[in-house]
Tab-separated table of C-alpha atoms in Angstrom:
chain	number	residue	atom	x	y	z
A	1	MET	CA	131.175	-4.295	174.480
A	2	ILE	CA	131.316	-4.864	170.804
A	3	LYS	CA	130.399	-8.594	170.727
A	4	GLU	CA	133.024	-10.748	168.178
A	5	ASN	CA	131.626	-11.963	164.969
A	6	LYS	CA	131.147	-15.529	164.887
A	7	MET	CA	133.597	-15.579	162.194
A	8	GLY	CA	136.507	-14.542	164.532
A	9	VAL	CA	135.830	-17.291	167.830
A	10	LEU	CA	133.848	-20.343	165.742
A	11	PRO	CA	135.655	-23.544	165.803
A	12	VAL	CA	137.027	-23.551	162.272
A	13	ASN	CA	135.738	-26.375	160.763
A	14	LYS	CA	132.245	-25.956	162.474
A	15	LEU	CA	131.930	-22.300	161.111
A	16	LEU	CA	133.145	-23.371	157.295
A	17	ILE	CA	130.111	-25.606	157.165
A	18	THR	CA	127.479	-23.239	158.967
A	19	MET	CA	129.311	-20.488	156.493
A	20	SER	CA	128.847	-22.308	153.715
A	21	LEU	CA	126.578	-25.297	153.403
A	22	PRO	CA	123.796	-22.864	153.432
A	23	MET	CA	125.379	-20.824	150.153
A	24	MET	CA	125.862	-24.330	148.780
A	25	ILE	CA	122.245	-25.697	149.158
A	26	SER	CA	120.914	-22.372	147.433
A	27	MET	CA	123.619	-22.915	144.723
A	28	LEU	CA	122.507	-26.556	144.709
A	29	VAL	CA	119.209	-25.556	143.794
A	30	GLN	CA	120.126	-22.512	141.061
A	31	ALA	CA	122.406	-25.161	139.127
A	32	LEU	CA	119.366	-27.007	139.674
A	33	TYR	CA	117.154	-25.008	137.880
A	34	ASN	CA	119.658	-23.787	134.906
A	35	ILE	CA	118.957	-27.728	134.557
A	36	VAL	CA	115.275	-27.678	134.565
A	37	ASP	CA	115.028	-24.751	132.438
A	38	SER	CA	117.106	-26.066	129.817
A	39	ILE	CA	115.649	-29.743	129.874
A	40	PHE	CA	112.100	-27.744	129.022
A	41	VAL	CA	113.462	-25.634	126.518
A	42	ALA	CA	114.664	-28.812	125.161
A	43	GLN	CA	111.126	-29.812	124.324
A	44	ILE	CA	110.435	-27.083	122.351
A	45	GLU	CA	113.205	-28.001	119.449
A	46	GLU	CA	116.862	-28.479	119.431
A	47	LYS	CA	117.299	-24.935	117.752
A	48	ALA	CA	115.523	-22.931	121.047
A	49	LEU	CA	118.245	-25.128	123.344
A	50	THR	CA	120.858	-23.755	120.691
A	51	ALA	CA	119.484	-20.803	120.840
A	52	VAL	CA	119.212	-20.304	124.442
A	53	SER	CA	122.954	-22.036	124.414
A	54	LEU	CA	124.404	-18.954	122.345
A	55	ALA	CA	122.891	-16.205	124.616
A	56	PHE	CA	125.520	-17.597	127.312
A	57	PRO	CA	128.336	-15.373	126.894
A	58	ILE	CA	126.086	-12.429	127.484
A	59	GLN	CA	124.566	-13.727	130.299
A	60	THR	CA	128.042	-14.996	131.830
A	61	LEU	CA	129.541	-11.462	131.268
A	62	MET	CA	126.070	-10.211	133.102
A	63	ILE	CA	127.316	-12.321	136.410
A	64	ALA	CA	130.744	-11.480	136.203
A	65	VAL	CA	129.591	-7.871	136.347
A	66	GLY	CA	127.105	-8.466	139.027
A	67	VAL	CA	128.672	-11.225	141.515
A	68	GLY	CA	132.203	-9.883	140.649
A	69	THR	CA	130.689	-6.224	142.055
A	70	SER	CA	129.636	-7.986	145.198
A	71	VAL	CA	132.705	-9.777	145.696
A	72	GLY	CA	134.367	-6.610	146.165
A	73	ILE	CA	131.946	-5.053	148.430
A	74	ASN	CA	131.819	-9.175	150.303
A	75	ALA	CA	135.743	-9.054	150.902
A	76	LEU	CA	136.158	-5.417	152.015
A	77	LEU	CA	133.170	-5.397	154.050
A	78	SER	CA	134.413	-8.981	155.866
A	79	ARG	CA	137.712	-6.856	156.314
A	80	PHE	CA	136.259	-3.480	157.906
A	81	LEU	CA	134.060	-5.749	160.043
A	82	GLY	CA	137.176	-7.657	161.356
A	83	GLU	CA	138.878	-4.224	161.989
A	84	LYS	CA	135.858	-3.001	163.930
A	85	GLU	CA	135.083	-0.164	161.335
A	86	PHE	CA	131.979	-0.846	161.241
A	87	GLY	CA	131.061	3.455	159.940
A	88	LYS	CA	133.593	1.996	156.655
A	89	ALA	CA	131.085	-1.134	156.475
A	90	ASN	CA	128.593	0.839	155.740
A	91	ASP	CA	130.056	3.268	153.156
A	92	VAL	CA	131.013	0.010	151.193
A	93	ALA	CA	127.319	-0.907	151.566
A	94	LYS	CA	125.772	2.427	150.156
A	95	ASN	CA	128.598	2.278	147.208
A	96	GLY	CA	127.968	-1.252	146.587
A	97	ILE	CA	124.444	-0.354	146.283
A	98	PHE	CA	125.138	2.316	143.548
A	99	LEU	CA	127.448	0.275	141.411
A	100	THR	CA	124.784	-2.137	141.598
A	101	ILE	CA	122.118	0.100	139.770
A	102	LEU	CA	124.562	1.551	137.187
A	103	SER	CA	125.342	-2.219	136.521
A	104	TYR	CA	121.697	-2.557	135.261
A	105	LEU	CA	121.566	0.435	133.329
A	106	VAL	CA	124.517	-1.097	131.028
A	107	PHE	CA	122.725	-3.872	130.508
A	108	LEU	CA	119.579	-2.274	129.794
A	109	LEU	CA	121.316	-0.856	127.042
A	110	ILE	CA	123.087	-4.009	125.854
A	111	GLY	CA	119.347	-5.847	125.943
A	112	ILE	CA	117.847	-2.653	123.412
A	113	PHE	CA	120.605	-1.929	120.854
A	114	ALA	CA	122.571	-4.971	121.075
A	115	VAL	CA	121.208	-8.214	121.038
A	116	LYS	CA	120.284	-8.473	117.483
A	117	GLY	CA	124.557	-7.938	116.488
A	118	PHE	CA	125.618	-10.539	119.043
A	119	TYR	CA	123.103	-13.369	117.618
A	120	ALA	CA	124.389	-11.874	114.055
A	121	SER	CA	127.693	-12.582	114.316
A	122	GLN	CA	127.381	-16.252	115.624
A	123	THR	CA	124.573	-17.682	113.080
A	124	THR	CA	122.737	-17.197	110.069
A	125	ASP	CA	120.393	-19.375	111.259
A	126	ALA	CA	116.860	-17.169	111.161
A	127	VAL	CA	115.408	-19.848	113.428
A	128	ILE	CA	117.922	-19.646	115.948
A	129	ASN	CA	118.343	-15.871	115.315
A	130	ALA	CA	114.578	-15.279	116.428
A	131	TYR	CA	114.299	-17.861	119.383
A	132	GLY	CA	117.958	-16.133	120.992
A	133	VAL	CA	116.733	-12.332	120.179
A	134	GLU	CA	113.396	-13.045	121.817
A	135	TYR	CA	115.092	-14.512	124.924
A	136	LEU	CA	117.616	-13.143	125.876
A	137	THR	CA	116.281	-9.595	125.237
A	138	ILE	CA	113.784	-10.019	127.952
A	139	ILE	CA	117.176	-11.246	130.134
A	140	CYS	CA	118.847	-7.919	129.569
A	141	VAL	CA	116.187	-5.442	129.618
A	142	ALA	CA	114.778	-7.227	133.190
A	143	SER	CA	118.098	-7.790	134.646
A	144	LEU	CA	117.774	-5.428	137.571
A	145	GLY	CA	116.968	-8.357	139.554
A	146	ILE	CA	119.926	-10.064	139.344
A	147	PHE	CA	122.109	-7.258	140.273
A	148	MET	CA	120.186	-6.757	143.055
A	149	GLN	CA	119.605	-9.992	144.145
A	150	SER	CA	123.756	-10.562	143.883
A	151	THR	CA	124.649	-7.546	146.222
A	152	PHE	CA	121.714	-7.924	149.109
A	153	GLU	CA	122.592	-11.767	149.530
A	154	LYS	CA	126.563	-10.710	149.448
A	155	LEU	CA	125.858	-8.196	152.180
A	156	LEU	CA	124.437	-11.312	154.121
A	157	GLN	CA	127.468	-13.269	153.801
A	158	SER	CA	130.036	-10.755	154.696
A	159	THR	CA	128.329	-10.600	157.982
A	160	GLY	CA	128.030	-14.233	158.399
A	161	LYS	CA	124.063	-14.179	158.100
A	162	THR	CA	124.163	-16.981	154.697
A	163	PHE	CA	121.292	-19.156	155.913
A	164	TYR	CA	119.027	-16.033	155.039
A	165	ALA	CA	121.191	-15.611	151.953
A	166	MET	CA	120.100	-19.428	150.913
A	167	ILE	CA	116.858	-18.704	151.651
A	168	THR	CA	116.573	-15.952	149.246
A	169	GLN	CA	118.303	-17.957	146.710
A	170	GLY	CA	116.769	-20.685	147.242
A	171	ALA	CA	113.239	-19.574	146.897
A	172	GLY	CA	113.855	-17.372	143.255
A	173	ALA	CA	115.209	-20.673	142.102
A	174	ILE	CA	112.072	-22.496	143.239
A	175	ILE	CA	109.697	-19.782	141.435
A	176	ASN	CA	111.336	-19.963	138.237
A	177	ILE	CA	111.322	-23.749	138.099
A	178	ILE	CA	107.613	-23.429	138.935
A	179	LEU	CA	106.997	-20.882	136.504
A	180	ASP	CA	109.306	-22.141	133.580
A	181	PRO	CA	106.703	-24.931	132.150
A	182	ILE	CA	103.464	-22.774	132.920
A	183	LEU	CA	104.787	-20.030	131.244
A	184	ILE	CA	106.985	-21.867	128.408
A	185	PHE	CA	103.927	-24.081	127.430
A	186	GLY	CA	100.648	-22.068	128.499
A	187	TYR	CA	99.459	-24.158	131.778
A	188	PHE	CA	96.883	-23.073	133.833
A	189	GLY	CA	95.197	-20.781	131.386
A	190	MET	CA	98.713	-18.793	130.693
A	191	PRO	CA	99.092	-17.974	127.097
A	192	LYS	CA	101.817	-20.400	125.629
A	193	MET	CA	104.936	-18.075	125.317
A	194	GLY	CA	107.613	-20.641	124.606
A	195	VAL	CA	111.106	-19.381	124.956
A	196	ALA	CA	110.570	-16.203	125.699
A	197	GLY	CA	108.294	-17.873	128.471
A	198	ALA	CA	111.827	-19.328	130.307
A	199	ALA	CA	112.980	-15.654	129.872
A	200	VAL	CA	110.151	-13.994	131.780
A	201	ALA	CA	110.272	-16.803	134.624
A	202	THR	CA	113.672	-16.551	134.956
A	203	VAL	CA	113.864	-12.668	135.754
A	204	ILE	CA	110.307	-12.975	138.029
A	205	GLY	CA	112.688	-15.482	140.575
A	206	GLN	CA	115.613	-13.171	140.147
A	207	CYS	CA	113.056	-10.024	141.333
A	208	THR	CA	111.623	-12.628	143.842
A	209	ALA	CA	114.838	-13.171	145.506
A	210	ALA	CA	116.204	-9.271	145.197
A	211	VAL	CA	112.949	-8.413	147.299
A	212	MET	CA	113.282	-10.729	149.519
A	213	ALA	CA	117.069	-10.225	149.890
A	214	ILE	CA	116.338	-6.159	150.303
A	215	ILE	CA	113.475	-7.131	153.041
A	216	MET	CA	116.161	-9.775	155.220
A	217	ASN	CA	119.036	-7.055	155.199
A	218	ILE	CA	116.869	-4.392	156.568
A	219	ARG	CA	115.042	-6.583	159.443
A	220	VAL	CA	117.936	-8.553	160.461
A	221	ASN	CA	121.536	-7.667	159.029
A	222	THR	CA	122.013	-5.578	162.020
A	223	GLU	CA	125.864	-4.916	161.888
A	224	ILE	CA	125.504	-2.389	158.939
A	225	HIS	CA	122.974	-0.137	157.807
A	226	VAL	CA	122.584	1.269	154.349
A	227	GLY	CA	119.419	3.847	154.221
A	228	MET	CA	120.598	5.893	151.351
A	229	LYS	CA	119.253	9.262	152.560
A	230	GLY	CA	121.816	12.187	152.014
A	231	PHE	CA	123.903	9.463	150.243
A	232	LYS	CA	127.073	10.606	148.087
A	233	PRO	CA	129.284	8.603	145.893
A	234	SER	CA	132.542	8.206	147.724
A	235	GLY	CA	135.514	7.756	144.946
A	236	SER	CA	137.818	6.232	147.513
A	237	VAL	CA	135.721	3.533	148.390
A	238	ILE	CA	134.296	2.518	144.878
A	239	ARG	CA	138.008	2.395	143.849
A	240	GLN	CA	138.619	-0.025	147.145
A	241	ILE	CA	135.990	-2.291	145.607
A	242	TYR	CA	136.746	-2.555	142.181
A	243	ILE	CA	140.645	-3.388	142.915
A	244	ILE	CA	139.279	-6.516	144.936
A	245	GLY	CA	136.236	-6.598	142.329
A	246	VAL	CA	137.068	-6.176	139.258
A	247	PRO	CA	139.887	-9.071	138.250
A	248	SER	CA	137.173	-11.237	139.299
A	249	ILE	CA	134.378	-9.104	136.670
A	250	VAL	CA	137.672	-9.755	134.399
A	251	MET	CA	137.906	-13.692	135.344
A	252	GLN	CA	133.945	-14.365	134.858
A	253	ALA	CA	133.729	-11.864	131.473
A	254	ILE	CA	136.890	-13.674	130.194
A	255	GLY	CA	134.784	-16.976	130.624
A	256	SER	CA	132.037	-15.023	128.658
A	257	VAL	CA	134.541	-14.364	125.775
A	258	MET	CA	135.854	-17.795	126.033
A	259	THR	CA	132.616	-19.284	125.499
A	260	TYR	CA	131.651	-16.954	122.607
A	261	GLY	CA	134.855	-18.166	120.857
A	262	MET	CA	133.922	-21.886	121.677
A	263	ASN	CA	130.609	-21.622	120.401
A	264	ARG	CA	132.411	-20.194	116.839
A	265	ILE	CA	135.050	-22.706	116.675
A	266	LEU	CA	132.273	-25.936	117.703
A	267	ILE	CA	129.442	-24.202	115.447
A	268	THR	CA	131.776	-24.657	112.219
A	269	PHE	CA	131.302	-28.582	113.056
A	270	THR	CA	127.383	-28.984	113.717
A	271	ASP	CA	125.051	-26.845	115.399
A	272	THR	CA	124.468	-29.571	117.649
A	273	ALA	CA	128.135	-29.493	118.854
A	274	THR	CA	127.349	-25.637	120.733
A	275	ALA	CA	124.128	-27.814	121.862
A	276	VAL	CA	126.473	-30.368	123.688
A	277	PHE	CA	128.884	-27.079	124.961
A	278	GLY	CA	125.669	-25.574	126.683
A	279	VAL	CA	124.174	-28.665	127.893
A	280	TYR	CA	127.775	-28.903	129.520
A	281	PHE	CA	127.787	-25.676	130.842
A	282	LYS	CA	124.613	-26.447	132.819
A	283	LEU	CA	125.709	-30.162	133.989
A	284	GLN	CA	129.056	-28.786	135.220
A	285	SER	CA	126.931	-26.066	137.258
A	286	PHE	CA	125.556	-28.670	139.479
A	287	VAL	CA	129.057	-29.929	140.470
A	288	PHE	CA	130.940	-26.509	140.316
A	289	MET	CA	127.891	-24.401	141.906
A	290	PRO	CA	128.551	-26.393	145.669
A	291	VAL	CA	132.293	-25.433	144.961
A	292	PHE	CA	131.304	-21.735	144.811
A	293	GLY	CA	128.862	-21.743	147.568
A	294	LEU	CA	131.999	-23.342	149.671
A	295	ASN	CA	133.773	-20.288	148.591
A	296	ASN	CA	131.534	-17.593	149.460
A	297	GLY	CA	131.528	-18.873	152.608
A	298	LEU	CA	135.325	-19.107	152.926
A	299	MET	CA	136.315	-15.674	150.807
A	300	SER	CA	133.704	-14.128	154.403
A	301	ILE	CA	136.184	-15.948	157.293
A	302	LEU	CA	139.258	-15.114	155.137
A	303	ALA	CA	138.769	-11.648	154.785
A	304	TYR	CA	137.058	-11.207	158.739
A	305	ASN	CA	140.135	-13.574	160.385
A	306	TYR	CA	142.989	-11.659	157.878
A	307	GLY	CA	141.138	-8.241	158.860
A	308	ALA	CA	141.510	-9.382	162.966
A	309	GLY	CA	145.273	-10.766	162.218
A	310	LYS	CA	144.482	-14.336	162.998
A	311	LYS	CA	146.686	-16.263	160.628
A	312	GLU	CA	146.059	-20.314	161.765
A	313	ARG	CA	142.464	-19.475	161.272
A	314	VAL	CA	142.917	-18.441	158.178
A	315	MET	CA	145.314	-21.261	156.935
A	316	LYS	CA	142.776	-24.154	158.626
A	317	SER	CA	139.904	-22.326	156.577
A	318	TYR	CA	141.894	-22.581	153.636
A	319	LYS	CA	142.984	-26.339	153.989
A	320	LEU	CA	139.621	-27.223	154.919
A	321	ALA	CA	137.633	-25.893	152.153
A	322	VAL	CA	140.072	-27.342	149.768
A	323	CYS	CA	139.536	-31.097	151.409
A	324	TYR	CA	136.207	-30.379	150.624
A	325	ALA	CA	135.885	-28.695	147.163
A	326	VAL	CA	138.348	-32.018	146.314
A	327	ALA	CA	135.451	-33.971	147.543
A	328	ILE	CA	132.392	-32.577	145.751
A	329	MET	CA	134.593	-32.522	142.560
A	330	VAL	CA	135.372	-36.425	143.094
A	331	VAL	CA	131.784	-37.240	143.432
A	332	GLY	CA	130.985	-35.005	140.121
A	333	VAL	CA	134.133	-36.903	137.905
A	334	ILE	CA	132.484	-40.281	138.844
A	335	ILE	CA	128.795	-39.113	138.100
A	336	MET	CA	129.973	-37.675	134.508
A	337	GLN	CA	132.282	-40.777	133.676
A	338	CYS	CA	129.595	-43.608	134.136
A	339	ILE	CA	126.192	-42.014	133.293
A	340	PRO	CA	127.003	-39.036	130.650
A	341	ASP	CA	124.389	-40.828	128.102
A	342	LYS	CA	121.788	-40.776	130.894
A	343	LEU	CA	122.864	-37.420	131.647
A	344	LEU	CA	122.118	-36.010	127.897
A	345	LEU	CA	119.089	-37.881	127.775
A	346	LEU	CA	117.484	-35.176	130.297
A	347	PHE	CA	117.772	-32.764	127.046
A	348	ASP	CA	115.765	-35.408	124.846
A	349	ALA	CA	119.314	-35.672	123.025
A	350	SER	CA	118.964	-37.299	120.006
A	351	ASP	CA	121.565	-40.594	118.676
A	352	HIS	CA	123.707	-37.536	117.036
A	353	MET	CA	123.420	-35.140	120.340
A	354	LEU	CA	124.737	-38.535	122.544
A	355	GLY	CA	127.588	-39.279	119.844
A	356	ILE	CA	128.861	-35.793	120.213
A	357	GLY	CA	127.758	-35.452	123.774
A	358	VAL	CA	129.337	-38.503	126.089
A	359	PRO	CA	132.725	-38.205	124.929
A	360	ALA	CA	132.872	-34.660	125.566
A	361	LEU	CA	131.159	-35.083	129.216
A	362	ARG	CA	133.844	-37.619	129.976
A	363	ILE	CA	136.987	-35.895	128.450
A	364	ILE	CA	135.782	-32.687	130.066
A	365	SER	CA	135.103	-33.503	133.464
A	366	ALA	CA	138.775	-34.653	133.698
A	367	CYS	CA	139.631	-31.741	134.765
A	368	PHE	CA	137.371	-31.222	137.340
A	369	ILE	CA	139.416	-32.356	140.584
A	370	PRO	CA	142.286	-29.707	139.318
A	371	ALA	CA	140.304	-27.405	138.910
A	372	ALA	CA	138.663	-27.637	142.738
A	373	PHE	CA	142.164	-26.326	144.176
A	374	GLY	CA	142.256	-23.495	141.412
A	375	ILE	CA	138.841	-22.452	142.532
A	376	VAL	CA	139.492	-22.706	146.516
A	377	THR	CA	142.869	-20.805	146.259
A	378	GLY	CA	141.549	-18.132	144.045
A	379	ALA	CA	138.738	-17.491	147.417
A	380	VAL	CA	142.529	-16.568	149.261
A	381	PHE	CA	143.847	-14.328	146.724
A	382	GLN	CA	140.520	-12.386	146.690
A	383	ALA	CA	139.886	-12.330	150.246
A	384	LEU	CA	143.292	-11.261	151.307
A	385	GLY	CA	143.336	-8.152	148.443
A	386	TYR	CA	145.567	-10.037	145.890
A	387	ALA	CA	142.752	-10.631	143.353
A	388	TRP	CA	144.647	-9.902	140.288
A	389	TYR	CA	146.759	-13.289	140.491
A	390	SER	CA	143.021	-14.788	140.344
A	391	MET	CA	142.874	-12.357	137.082
A	392	ILE	CA	146.150	-13.789	135.817
A	393	VAL	CA	145.438	-17.111	136.409
A	394	SER	CA	141.515	-17.309	134.327
A	395	ILE	CA	143.461	-15.143	131.295
A	396	CYS	CA	146.155	-17.766	131.246
A	397	ARG	CA	143.985	-20.537	131.313
A	398	GLN	CA	141.109	-19.415	128.993
A	399	LEU	CA	142.609	-17.291	126.124
A	400	LEU	CA	146.095	-17.986	126.121
A	401	VAL	CA	145.499	-21.548	126.670
A	402	LEU	CA	141.836	-23.479	126.085
A	403	LEU	CA	141.070	-21.190	123.194
A	404	PRO	CA	144.274	-21.102	121.303
A	405	VAL	CA	144.510	-25.158	121.728
A	406	ALA	CA	140.791	-25.448	120.608
A	407	TYR	CA	141.388	-23.648	117.617
A	408	LEU	CA	144.278	-25.846	116.852
A	409	LEU	CA	142.889	-29.049	117.455
A	410	ALA	CA	139.526	-27.798	115.219
A	411	LEU	CA	141.807	-27.734	112.608
A	412	THR	CA	142.400	-31.846	112.647
A	413	GLY	CA	139.196	-32.074	111.782
A	414	GLU	CA	137.655	-33.999	114.655
A	415	LEU	CA	135.577	-32.791	116.779
A	416	GLN	CA	136.551	-34.912	119.657
A	417	ASN	CA	140.165	-33.936	120.127
A	418	VAL	CA	138.544	-30.152	120.679
A	419	TRP	CA	137.326	-31.498	124.104
A	420	TRP	CA	140.875	-31.959	125.172
A	421	SER	CA	141.948	-28.353	125.239
A	422	PHE	CA	139.554	-28.010	128.897
A	423	PRO	CA	142.024	-30.459	130.541
A	424	ALA	CA	145.090	-28.716	128.526
A	425	ALA	CA	144.098	-25.512	130.307
A	426	GLU	CA	143.082	-26.771	133.733
A	427	VAL	CA	147.042	-28.260	133.565
A	428	MET	CA	148.575	-25.526	133.056
A	429	SER	CA	146.249	-22.964	135.513
A	430	ALA	CA	147.387	-25.307	138.418
A	431	CYS	CA	150.802	-24.370	137.734
A	432	VAL	CA	150.390	-20.683	137.954
A	433	THR	CA	148.153	-21.168	140.870
A	434	VAL	CA	150.620	-22.559	142.881
A	435	PHE	CA	153.309	-20.142	142.024
A	436	PHE	CA	151.131	-17.362	143.254
A	437	LEU	CA	150.566	-19.206	146.420
A	438	VAL	CA	153.811	-19.887	147.255
A	439	ARG	CA	154.315	-16.282	146.665
A	440	ILE	CA	151.215	-14.842	149.076
A	441	ARG	CA	152.176	-17.336	151.562
A	442	LYS	CA	155.707	-16.267	151.896
A	443	ASN	CA	154.825	-12.465	151.426
A	444	VAL	CA	151.222	-11.850	153.277
A	445	ILE	CA	150.192	-15.060	155.158
A	446	ALA	CA	153.192	-15.628	156.903
A	447	HIS	CA	152.961	-11.879	158.212
A	448	ILE	CA	149.055	-11.819	159.818
A	449	GLY	CA	148.676	-10.717	163.049
A	450	GLU	CA	152.428	-9.172	163.070
């Protein structure tokens, strides 16, 4: 007899916690790395911090492709496991690895040919350009680690082995944190590499996590087999992966477009405004990453129980996840409202940077709580095969509201007004999300198990 996976039988609250907590911890470590990385770069000079902040759109795009593809792999694989279609699950894993390698080749070419033009389109400052090209070229050319890490960690998550994914992701981030000051400032006999050291530390951490994730899949992930001998790509499997994955890729890629657009708007005021925006993203990741970790665990649970026809477990998992996500965001709002100056001083903020950053953090954090609802509900859309709902919400929020409103508010000549575009976009997003949730509950969730 085939043993039932824990995602189909464990009490829902215990399952959600055991599935999500390891991913939340690993993503907190990842968020800590993001913050520490920028803290060390800021010690070089503010222009170095600005250069790294301007790299964020390409890094976001890289994450969009890697994570979006692996989301498709995760949801489809978990669904097949719920249906006890183990052969199909193996095919999904193998085709997912093939797509991971293709994704890396795209960013290898970007790193070789497109980085200089990317920076030139954002600023004419020669110092910022030099820092940025050096940093982003290394990140792109050596990006195989982040793609392999994302895919193999999702294979572990899809079978409920989130503890092992936590170990790999956490180890990669910790190695990165340790290497950052050593390579940036040249400690222990190492050469002083500056921003290049931050990039090298990043890719070493990613490659380490990728190798660990591959080894753990081979040793402990017995429900799927990813041997590539005799492998041939399957158009139908790739299509199914991307039906789920492409909306996720587009959603996060839109984030890249949004960041690029906001950088262009903010830099018309001052380079410091762009640095503040970059710092905000680092800080908010410490709040949002645990929610995304919760989402990673939730998505596998939802997809598995959807495939197994267990409607009550689907709904209970979703409701609990919303409660946990809102609780996390409330803590984030309190911190951002009470000590924004202390947070900015972590990055050696000047008085000018504090004057811009303190109101920015307080205004933008007002959107955290409705964002929790949107993030968790997006996991429902993706797990049930309606990822394009999430894509539409993301397009509306970031391209149809956020950027146009930010541009119009920038015309007032007051930088502080620009930050209000974030709460405005989140309110609209929540309304659209509710509309789609009502539709999917009526047309899909109500019929699970019939």
